[in-house]
Coordinates of N, CA and C in Angstrom, one line a residue:
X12 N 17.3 10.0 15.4 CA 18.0 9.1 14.5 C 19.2 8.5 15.3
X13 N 19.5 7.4 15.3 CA 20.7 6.6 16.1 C 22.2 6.8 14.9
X14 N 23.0 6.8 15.9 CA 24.4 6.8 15.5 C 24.7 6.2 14.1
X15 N 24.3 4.6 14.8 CA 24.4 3.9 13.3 C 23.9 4.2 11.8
X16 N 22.4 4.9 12.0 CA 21.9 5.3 10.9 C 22.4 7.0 10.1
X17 N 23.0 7.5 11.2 CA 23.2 8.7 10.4 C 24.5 8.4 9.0
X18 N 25.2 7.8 9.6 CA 26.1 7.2 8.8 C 26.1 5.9 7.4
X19 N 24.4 5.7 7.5 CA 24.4 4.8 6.3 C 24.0 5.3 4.9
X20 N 24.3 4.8 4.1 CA 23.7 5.6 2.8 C 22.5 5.4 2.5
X21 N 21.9 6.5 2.1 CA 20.5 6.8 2.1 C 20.1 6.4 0.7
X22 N 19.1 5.3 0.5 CA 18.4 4.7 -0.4 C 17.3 5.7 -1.4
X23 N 16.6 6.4 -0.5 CA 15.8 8.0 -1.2 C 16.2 9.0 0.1
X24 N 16.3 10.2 -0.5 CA 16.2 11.6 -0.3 C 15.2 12.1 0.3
X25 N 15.0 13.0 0.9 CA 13.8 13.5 1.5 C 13.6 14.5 0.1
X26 N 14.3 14.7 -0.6 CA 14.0 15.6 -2.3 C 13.6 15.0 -3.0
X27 N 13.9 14.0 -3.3 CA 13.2 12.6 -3.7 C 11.5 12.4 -3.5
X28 N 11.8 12.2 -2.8 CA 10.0 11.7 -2.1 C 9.4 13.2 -2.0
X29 N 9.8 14.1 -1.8 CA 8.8 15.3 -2.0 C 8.3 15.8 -3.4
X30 N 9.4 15.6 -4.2 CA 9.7 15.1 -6.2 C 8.4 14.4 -5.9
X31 N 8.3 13.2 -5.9 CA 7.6 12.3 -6.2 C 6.4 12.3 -5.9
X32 N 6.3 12.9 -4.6 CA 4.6 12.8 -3.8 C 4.1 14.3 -4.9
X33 N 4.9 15.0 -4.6 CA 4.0 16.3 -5.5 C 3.7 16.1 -6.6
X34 N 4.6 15.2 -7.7 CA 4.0 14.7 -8.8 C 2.8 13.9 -9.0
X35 N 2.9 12.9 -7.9 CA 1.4 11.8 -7.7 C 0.1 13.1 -7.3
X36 N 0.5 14.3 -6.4 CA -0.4 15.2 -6.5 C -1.0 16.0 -7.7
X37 N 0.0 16.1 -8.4 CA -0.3 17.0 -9.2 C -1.3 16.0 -10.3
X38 N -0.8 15.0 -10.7 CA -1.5 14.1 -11.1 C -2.7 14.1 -10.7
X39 N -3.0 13.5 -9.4 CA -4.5 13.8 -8.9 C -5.1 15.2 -9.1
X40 N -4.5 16.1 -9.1 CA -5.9 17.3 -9.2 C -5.9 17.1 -10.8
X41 N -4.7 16.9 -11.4 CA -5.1 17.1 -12.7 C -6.2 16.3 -13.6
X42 N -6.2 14.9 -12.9 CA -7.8 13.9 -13.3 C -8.7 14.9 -12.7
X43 N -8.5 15.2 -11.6 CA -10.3 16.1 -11.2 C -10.6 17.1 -12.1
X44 N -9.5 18.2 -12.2 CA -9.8 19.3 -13.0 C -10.6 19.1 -14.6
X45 N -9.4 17.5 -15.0 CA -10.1 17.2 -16.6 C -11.4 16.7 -16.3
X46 N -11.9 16.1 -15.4 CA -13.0 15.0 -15.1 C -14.2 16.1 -15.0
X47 N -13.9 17.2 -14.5 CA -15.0 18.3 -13.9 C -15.0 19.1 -15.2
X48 N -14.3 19.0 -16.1 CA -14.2 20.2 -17.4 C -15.3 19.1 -18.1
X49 N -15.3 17.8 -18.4 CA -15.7 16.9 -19.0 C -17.2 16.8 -18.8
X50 N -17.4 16.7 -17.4 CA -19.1 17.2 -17.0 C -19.1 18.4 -16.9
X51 N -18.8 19.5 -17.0 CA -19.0 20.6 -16.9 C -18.9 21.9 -16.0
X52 N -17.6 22.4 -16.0 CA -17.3 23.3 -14.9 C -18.0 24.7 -15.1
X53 N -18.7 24.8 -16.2 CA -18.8 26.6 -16.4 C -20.0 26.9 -15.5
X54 N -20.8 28.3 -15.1 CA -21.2 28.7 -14.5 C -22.7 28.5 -15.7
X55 N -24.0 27.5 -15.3 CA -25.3 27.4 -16.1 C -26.1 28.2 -15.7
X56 N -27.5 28.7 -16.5 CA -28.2 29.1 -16.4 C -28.8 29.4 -15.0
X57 N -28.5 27.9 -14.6 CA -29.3 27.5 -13.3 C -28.5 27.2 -12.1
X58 N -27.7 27.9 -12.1 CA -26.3 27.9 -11.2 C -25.0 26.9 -11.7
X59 N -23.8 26.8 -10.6 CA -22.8 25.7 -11.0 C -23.4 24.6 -11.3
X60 N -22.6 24.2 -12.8 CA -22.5 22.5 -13.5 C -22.3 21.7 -12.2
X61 N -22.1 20.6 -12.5 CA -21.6 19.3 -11.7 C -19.9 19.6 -11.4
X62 N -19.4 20.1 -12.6 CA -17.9 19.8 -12.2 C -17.5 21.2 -11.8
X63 N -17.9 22.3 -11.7 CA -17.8 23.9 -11.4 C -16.9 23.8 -10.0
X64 N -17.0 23.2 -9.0 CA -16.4 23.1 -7.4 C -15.6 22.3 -7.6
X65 N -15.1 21.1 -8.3 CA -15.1 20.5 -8.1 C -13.0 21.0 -8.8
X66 N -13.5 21.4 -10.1 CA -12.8 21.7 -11.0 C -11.6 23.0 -10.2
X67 N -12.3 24.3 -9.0 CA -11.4 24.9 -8.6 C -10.4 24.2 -7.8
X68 N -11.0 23.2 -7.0 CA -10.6 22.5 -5.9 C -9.4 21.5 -6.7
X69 N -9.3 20.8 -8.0 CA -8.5 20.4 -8.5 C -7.4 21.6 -9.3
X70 N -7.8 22.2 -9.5 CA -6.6 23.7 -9.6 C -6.0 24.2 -8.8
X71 N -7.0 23.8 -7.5 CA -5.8 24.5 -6.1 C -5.0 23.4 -5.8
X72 N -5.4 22.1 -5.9 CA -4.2 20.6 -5.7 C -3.4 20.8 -6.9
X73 N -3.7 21.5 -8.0 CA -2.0 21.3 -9.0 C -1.6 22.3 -8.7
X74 N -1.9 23.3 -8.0 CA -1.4 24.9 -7.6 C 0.0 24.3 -6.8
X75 N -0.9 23.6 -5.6 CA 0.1 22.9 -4.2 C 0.4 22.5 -4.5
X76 N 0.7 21.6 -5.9 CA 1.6 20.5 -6.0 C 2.9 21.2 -6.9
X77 N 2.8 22.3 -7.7 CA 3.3 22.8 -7.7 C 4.4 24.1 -7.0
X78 N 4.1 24.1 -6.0 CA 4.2 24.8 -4.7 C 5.1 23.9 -4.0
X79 N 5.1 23.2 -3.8 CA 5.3 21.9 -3.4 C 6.8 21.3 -3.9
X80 N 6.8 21.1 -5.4 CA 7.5 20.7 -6.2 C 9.2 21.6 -6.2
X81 N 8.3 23.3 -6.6 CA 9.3 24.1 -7.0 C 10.0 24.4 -5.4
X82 N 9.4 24.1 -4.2 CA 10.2 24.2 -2.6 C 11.2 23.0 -2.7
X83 N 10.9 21.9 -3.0 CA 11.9 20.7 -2.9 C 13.2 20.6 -4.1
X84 N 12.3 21.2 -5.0 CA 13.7 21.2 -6.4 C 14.6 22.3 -5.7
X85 N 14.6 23.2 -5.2 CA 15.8 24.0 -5.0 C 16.1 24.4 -3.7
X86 N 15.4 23.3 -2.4 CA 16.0 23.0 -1.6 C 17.4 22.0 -1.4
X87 N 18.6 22.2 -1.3 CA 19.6 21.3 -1.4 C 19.7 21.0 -0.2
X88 N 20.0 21.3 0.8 CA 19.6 20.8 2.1 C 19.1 19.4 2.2
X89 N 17.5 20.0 1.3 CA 16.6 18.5 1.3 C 17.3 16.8 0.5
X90 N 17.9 17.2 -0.2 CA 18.6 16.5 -1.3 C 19.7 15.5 -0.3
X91 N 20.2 16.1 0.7 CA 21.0 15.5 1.6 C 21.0 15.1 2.7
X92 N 20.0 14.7 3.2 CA 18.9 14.3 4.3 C 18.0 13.1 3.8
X93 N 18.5 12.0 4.5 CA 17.7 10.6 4.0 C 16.6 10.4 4.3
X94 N 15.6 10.3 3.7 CA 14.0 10.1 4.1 C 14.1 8.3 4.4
X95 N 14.7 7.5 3.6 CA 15.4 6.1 4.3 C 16.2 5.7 3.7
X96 N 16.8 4.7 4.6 CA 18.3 4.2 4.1 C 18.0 2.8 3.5
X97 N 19.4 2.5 3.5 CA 19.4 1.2 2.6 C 18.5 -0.4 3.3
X98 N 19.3 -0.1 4.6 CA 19.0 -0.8 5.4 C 17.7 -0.7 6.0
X99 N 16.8 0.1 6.3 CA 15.3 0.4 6.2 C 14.8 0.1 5.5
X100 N 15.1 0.6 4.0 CA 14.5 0.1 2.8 C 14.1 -1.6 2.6
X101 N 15.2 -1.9 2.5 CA 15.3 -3.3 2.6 C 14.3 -3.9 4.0
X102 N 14.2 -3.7 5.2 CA 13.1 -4.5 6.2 C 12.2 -3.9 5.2
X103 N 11.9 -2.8 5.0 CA 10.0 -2.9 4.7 C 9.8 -3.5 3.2
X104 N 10.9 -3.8 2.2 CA 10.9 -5.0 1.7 C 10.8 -6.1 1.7
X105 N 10.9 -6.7 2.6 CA 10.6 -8.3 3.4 C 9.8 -8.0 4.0
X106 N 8.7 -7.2 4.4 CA 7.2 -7.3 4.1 C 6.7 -7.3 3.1
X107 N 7.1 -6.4 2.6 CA 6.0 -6.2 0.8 C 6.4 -6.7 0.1
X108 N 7.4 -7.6 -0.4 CA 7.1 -8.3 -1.8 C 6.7 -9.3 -0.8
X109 N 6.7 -10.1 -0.2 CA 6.1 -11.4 0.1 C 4.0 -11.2 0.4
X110 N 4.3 -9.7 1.1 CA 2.4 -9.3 0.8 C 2.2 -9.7 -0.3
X111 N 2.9 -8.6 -1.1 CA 2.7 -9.0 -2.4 C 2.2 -10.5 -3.3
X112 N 3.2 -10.9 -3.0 CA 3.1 -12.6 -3.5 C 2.3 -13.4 -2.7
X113 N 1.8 -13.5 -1.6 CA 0.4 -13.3 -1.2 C -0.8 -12.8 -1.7
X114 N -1.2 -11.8 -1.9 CA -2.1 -11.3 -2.6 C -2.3 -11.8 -3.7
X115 N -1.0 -12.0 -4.7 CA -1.4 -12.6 -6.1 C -1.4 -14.4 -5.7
X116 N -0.8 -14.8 -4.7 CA -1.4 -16.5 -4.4 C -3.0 -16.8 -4.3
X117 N -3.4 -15.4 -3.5 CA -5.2 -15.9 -3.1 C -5.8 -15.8 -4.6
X118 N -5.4 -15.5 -5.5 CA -6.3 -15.8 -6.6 C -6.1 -17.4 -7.4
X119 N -5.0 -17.8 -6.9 CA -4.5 -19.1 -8.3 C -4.7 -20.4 -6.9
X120 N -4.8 -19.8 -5.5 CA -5.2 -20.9 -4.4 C -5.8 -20.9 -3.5
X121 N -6.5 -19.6 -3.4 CA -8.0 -19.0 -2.6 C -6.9 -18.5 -1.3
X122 N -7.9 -18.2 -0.5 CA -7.1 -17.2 0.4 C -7.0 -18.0 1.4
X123 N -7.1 -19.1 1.9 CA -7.0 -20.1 3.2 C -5.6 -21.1 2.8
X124 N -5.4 -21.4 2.1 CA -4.1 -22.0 1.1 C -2.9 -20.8 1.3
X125 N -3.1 -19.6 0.5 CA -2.2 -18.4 0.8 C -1.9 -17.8 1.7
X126 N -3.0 -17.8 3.1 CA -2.8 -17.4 3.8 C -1.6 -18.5 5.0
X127 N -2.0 -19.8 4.8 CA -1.2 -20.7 5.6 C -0.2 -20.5 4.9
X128 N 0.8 -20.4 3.9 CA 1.5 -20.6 3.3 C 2.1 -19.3 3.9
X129 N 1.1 -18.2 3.8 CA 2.6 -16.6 4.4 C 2.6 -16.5 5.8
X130 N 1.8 -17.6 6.8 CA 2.1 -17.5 7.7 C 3.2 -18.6 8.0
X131 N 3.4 -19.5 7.4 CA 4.2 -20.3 7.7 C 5.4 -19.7 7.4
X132 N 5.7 -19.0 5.9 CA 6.5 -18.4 5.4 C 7.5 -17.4 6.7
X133 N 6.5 -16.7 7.0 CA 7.3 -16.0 8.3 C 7.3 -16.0 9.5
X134 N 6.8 -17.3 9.9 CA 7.2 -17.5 11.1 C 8.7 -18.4 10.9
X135 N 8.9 -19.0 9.9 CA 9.9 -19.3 9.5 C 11.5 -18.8 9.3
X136 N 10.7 -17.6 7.9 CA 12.0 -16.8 7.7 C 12.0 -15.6 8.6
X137 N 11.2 -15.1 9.1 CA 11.5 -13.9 10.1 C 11.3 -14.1 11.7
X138 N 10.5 -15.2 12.0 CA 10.3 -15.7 13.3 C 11.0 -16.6 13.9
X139 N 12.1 -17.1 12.5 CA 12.9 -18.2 12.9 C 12.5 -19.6 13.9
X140 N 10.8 -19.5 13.6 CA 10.9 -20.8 13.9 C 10.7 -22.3 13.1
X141 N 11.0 -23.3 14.0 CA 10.7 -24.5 12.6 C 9.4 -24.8 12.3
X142 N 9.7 -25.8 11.6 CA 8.6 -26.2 10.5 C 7.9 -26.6 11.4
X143 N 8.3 -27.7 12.4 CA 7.6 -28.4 13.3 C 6.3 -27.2 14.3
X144 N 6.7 -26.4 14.6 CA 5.9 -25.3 15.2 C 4.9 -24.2 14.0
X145 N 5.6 -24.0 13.2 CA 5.0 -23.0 12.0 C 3.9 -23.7 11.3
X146 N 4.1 -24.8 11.0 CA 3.0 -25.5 9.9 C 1.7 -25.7 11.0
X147 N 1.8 -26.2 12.0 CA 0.7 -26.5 13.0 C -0.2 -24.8 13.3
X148 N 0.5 -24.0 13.5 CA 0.0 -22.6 14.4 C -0.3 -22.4 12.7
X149 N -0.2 -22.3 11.6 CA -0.9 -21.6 10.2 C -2.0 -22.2 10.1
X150 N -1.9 -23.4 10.4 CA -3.4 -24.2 9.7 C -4.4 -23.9 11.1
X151 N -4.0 -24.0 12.0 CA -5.1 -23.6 12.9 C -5.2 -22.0 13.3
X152 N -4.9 -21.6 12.9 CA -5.2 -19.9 12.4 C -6.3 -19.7 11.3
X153 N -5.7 -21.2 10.5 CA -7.2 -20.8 8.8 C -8.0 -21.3 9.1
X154 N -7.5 -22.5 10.3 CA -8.5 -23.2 10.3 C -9.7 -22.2 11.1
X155 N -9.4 -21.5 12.0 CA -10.2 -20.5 13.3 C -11.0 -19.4 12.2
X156 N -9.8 -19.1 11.4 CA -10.5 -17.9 10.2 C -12.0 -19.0 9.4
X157 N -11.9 -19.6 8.9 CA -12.8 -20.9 8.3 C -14.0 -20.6 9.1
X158 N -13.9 -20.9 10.4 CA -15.3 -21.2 11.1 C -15.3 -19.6 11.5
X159 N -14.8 -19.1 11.7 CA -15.2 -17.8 11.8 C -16.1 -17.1 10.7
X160 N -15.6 -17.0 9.8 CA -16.2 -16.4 8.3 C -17.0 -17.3 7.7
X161 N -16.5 -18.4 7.2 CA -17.4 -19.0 6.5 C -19.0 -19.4 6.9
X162 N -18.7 -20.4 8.7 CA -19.3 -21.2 9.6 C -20.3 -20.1 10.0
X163 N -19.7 -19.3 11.1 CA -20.3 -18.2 12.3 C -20.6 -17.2 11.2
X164 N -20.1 -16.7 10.7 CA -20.3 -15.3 10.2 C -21.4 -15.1 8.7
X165 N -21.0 -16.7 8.2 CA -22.0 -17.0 6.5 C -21.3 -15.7 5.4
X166 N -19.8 -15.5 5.8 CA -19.2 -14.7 4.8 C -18.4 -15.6 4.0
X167 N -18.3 -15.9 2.7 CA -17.9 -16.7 1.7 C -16.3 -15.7 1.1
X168 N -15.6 -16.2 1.8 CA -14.1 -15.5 1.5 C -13.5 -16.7 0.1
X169 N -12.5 -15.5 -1.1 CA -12.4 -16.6 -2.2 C -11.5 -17.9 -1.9
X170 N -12.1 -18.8 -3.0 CA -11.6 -20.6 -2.6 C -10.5 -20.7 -3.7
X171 N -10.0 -21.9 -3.5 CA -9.1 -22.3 -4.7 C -9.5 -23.6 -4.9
X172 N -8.7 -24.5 -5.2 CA -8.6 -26.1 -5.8 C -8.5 -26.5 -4.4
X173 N -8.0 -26.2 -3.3 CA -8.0 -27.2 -2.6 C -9.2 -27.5 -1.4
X174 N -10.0 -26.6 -1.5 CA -11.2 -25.9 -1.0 C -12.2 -26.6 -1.7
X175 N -11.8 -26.7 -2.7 CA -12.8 -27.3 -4.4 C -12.4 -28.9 -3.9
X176 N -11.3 -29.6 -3.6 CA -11.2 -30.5 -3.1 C -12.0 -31.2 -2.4
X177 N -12.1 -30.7 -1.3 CA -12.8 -31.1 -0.1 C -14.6 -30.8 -0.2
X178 N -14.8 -30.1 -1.7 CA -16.2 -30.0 -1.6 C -16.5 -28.4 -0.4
X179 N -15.6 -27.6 -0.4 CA -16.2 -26.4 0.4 C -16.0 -24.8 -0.6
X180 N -15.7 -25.3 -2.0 CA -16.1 -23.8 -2.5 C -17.4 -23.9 -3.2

């Protein structure tokens, strides 16, 4: 860890995130365990049900998640030890909501529209370059993705209106 960062304030905990992952754990065994009671965990005529293995294996993930849970609740140590700071937080923020907002663009403008748009987006705001350079390198990127997938490959990736335009969805 660098100088600078030991001294920033920490956004989550390393108590925090172990809180939280053991919870998302416990959660998962706990769908298995119900899911395997549902088809049937008990011991049949004809050996183990469907859910019989399936069901211990989800009791031993809420065992560990509880195991898990009650080491981080009463470690204080952990509570004071940043798993990431503010300023960390924030970069891998200016990835993900803009993924984000990407992902939900390819539905309302197909994925060749969306995709020139988040490349232009960051070559812009994180690449700092101009428009003049960014708009040209996105479209011939969709354009390379296009004949790649669509042309060479005969894979039909989704369209929007402007695809619908030109007559190619």
């Amino acid at each position: 860890m660098s100088e600078h960062s030991r001294h920033e304030r920490a956004a989550v905990s390393y108590r925090t995130m172990e809180l939280v992952v053991a919870l998302v754990i416990f959660v998962f065994g706990a769908i298995v365990v119900y899911d395997s009671a549902r088809i049937g965990a008990q011991w049949g005529d004809d050996g183990p049900q469907g859910g019989y293995f399936p069901f211990y294996i989800g009791l031993l993930t809420c065992l560990s998640a509880v195991i898990i849970f009650a080491k981080a609740a009463f470690d204080a140590a952990r509570g004071r030890k940043a798993f990431v700071t503010t300023s960390q937080l924030a970069m891998v923020l200016k990835l993900f909501v803009p993924t984000v907002v990407f992902v939900g663009l390819i539905e309302f403008t197909g994925i060749y529209a969306a995709s020139t748009i988040f490349i232009t987006f960051f070559m812009i705001w994180l690449g700092k370059y101009s428009w003049v350079k960014a708009v040209p390198v996105a479209i011939a990127v969709n354009l390379a993705l296009f004949l790649l997938f669509e042309v060479w490959f005969k894979v039909p990736l989704p369209k929007g209106p402007i695809e619908a335009a030109f007559g190619l969805a």
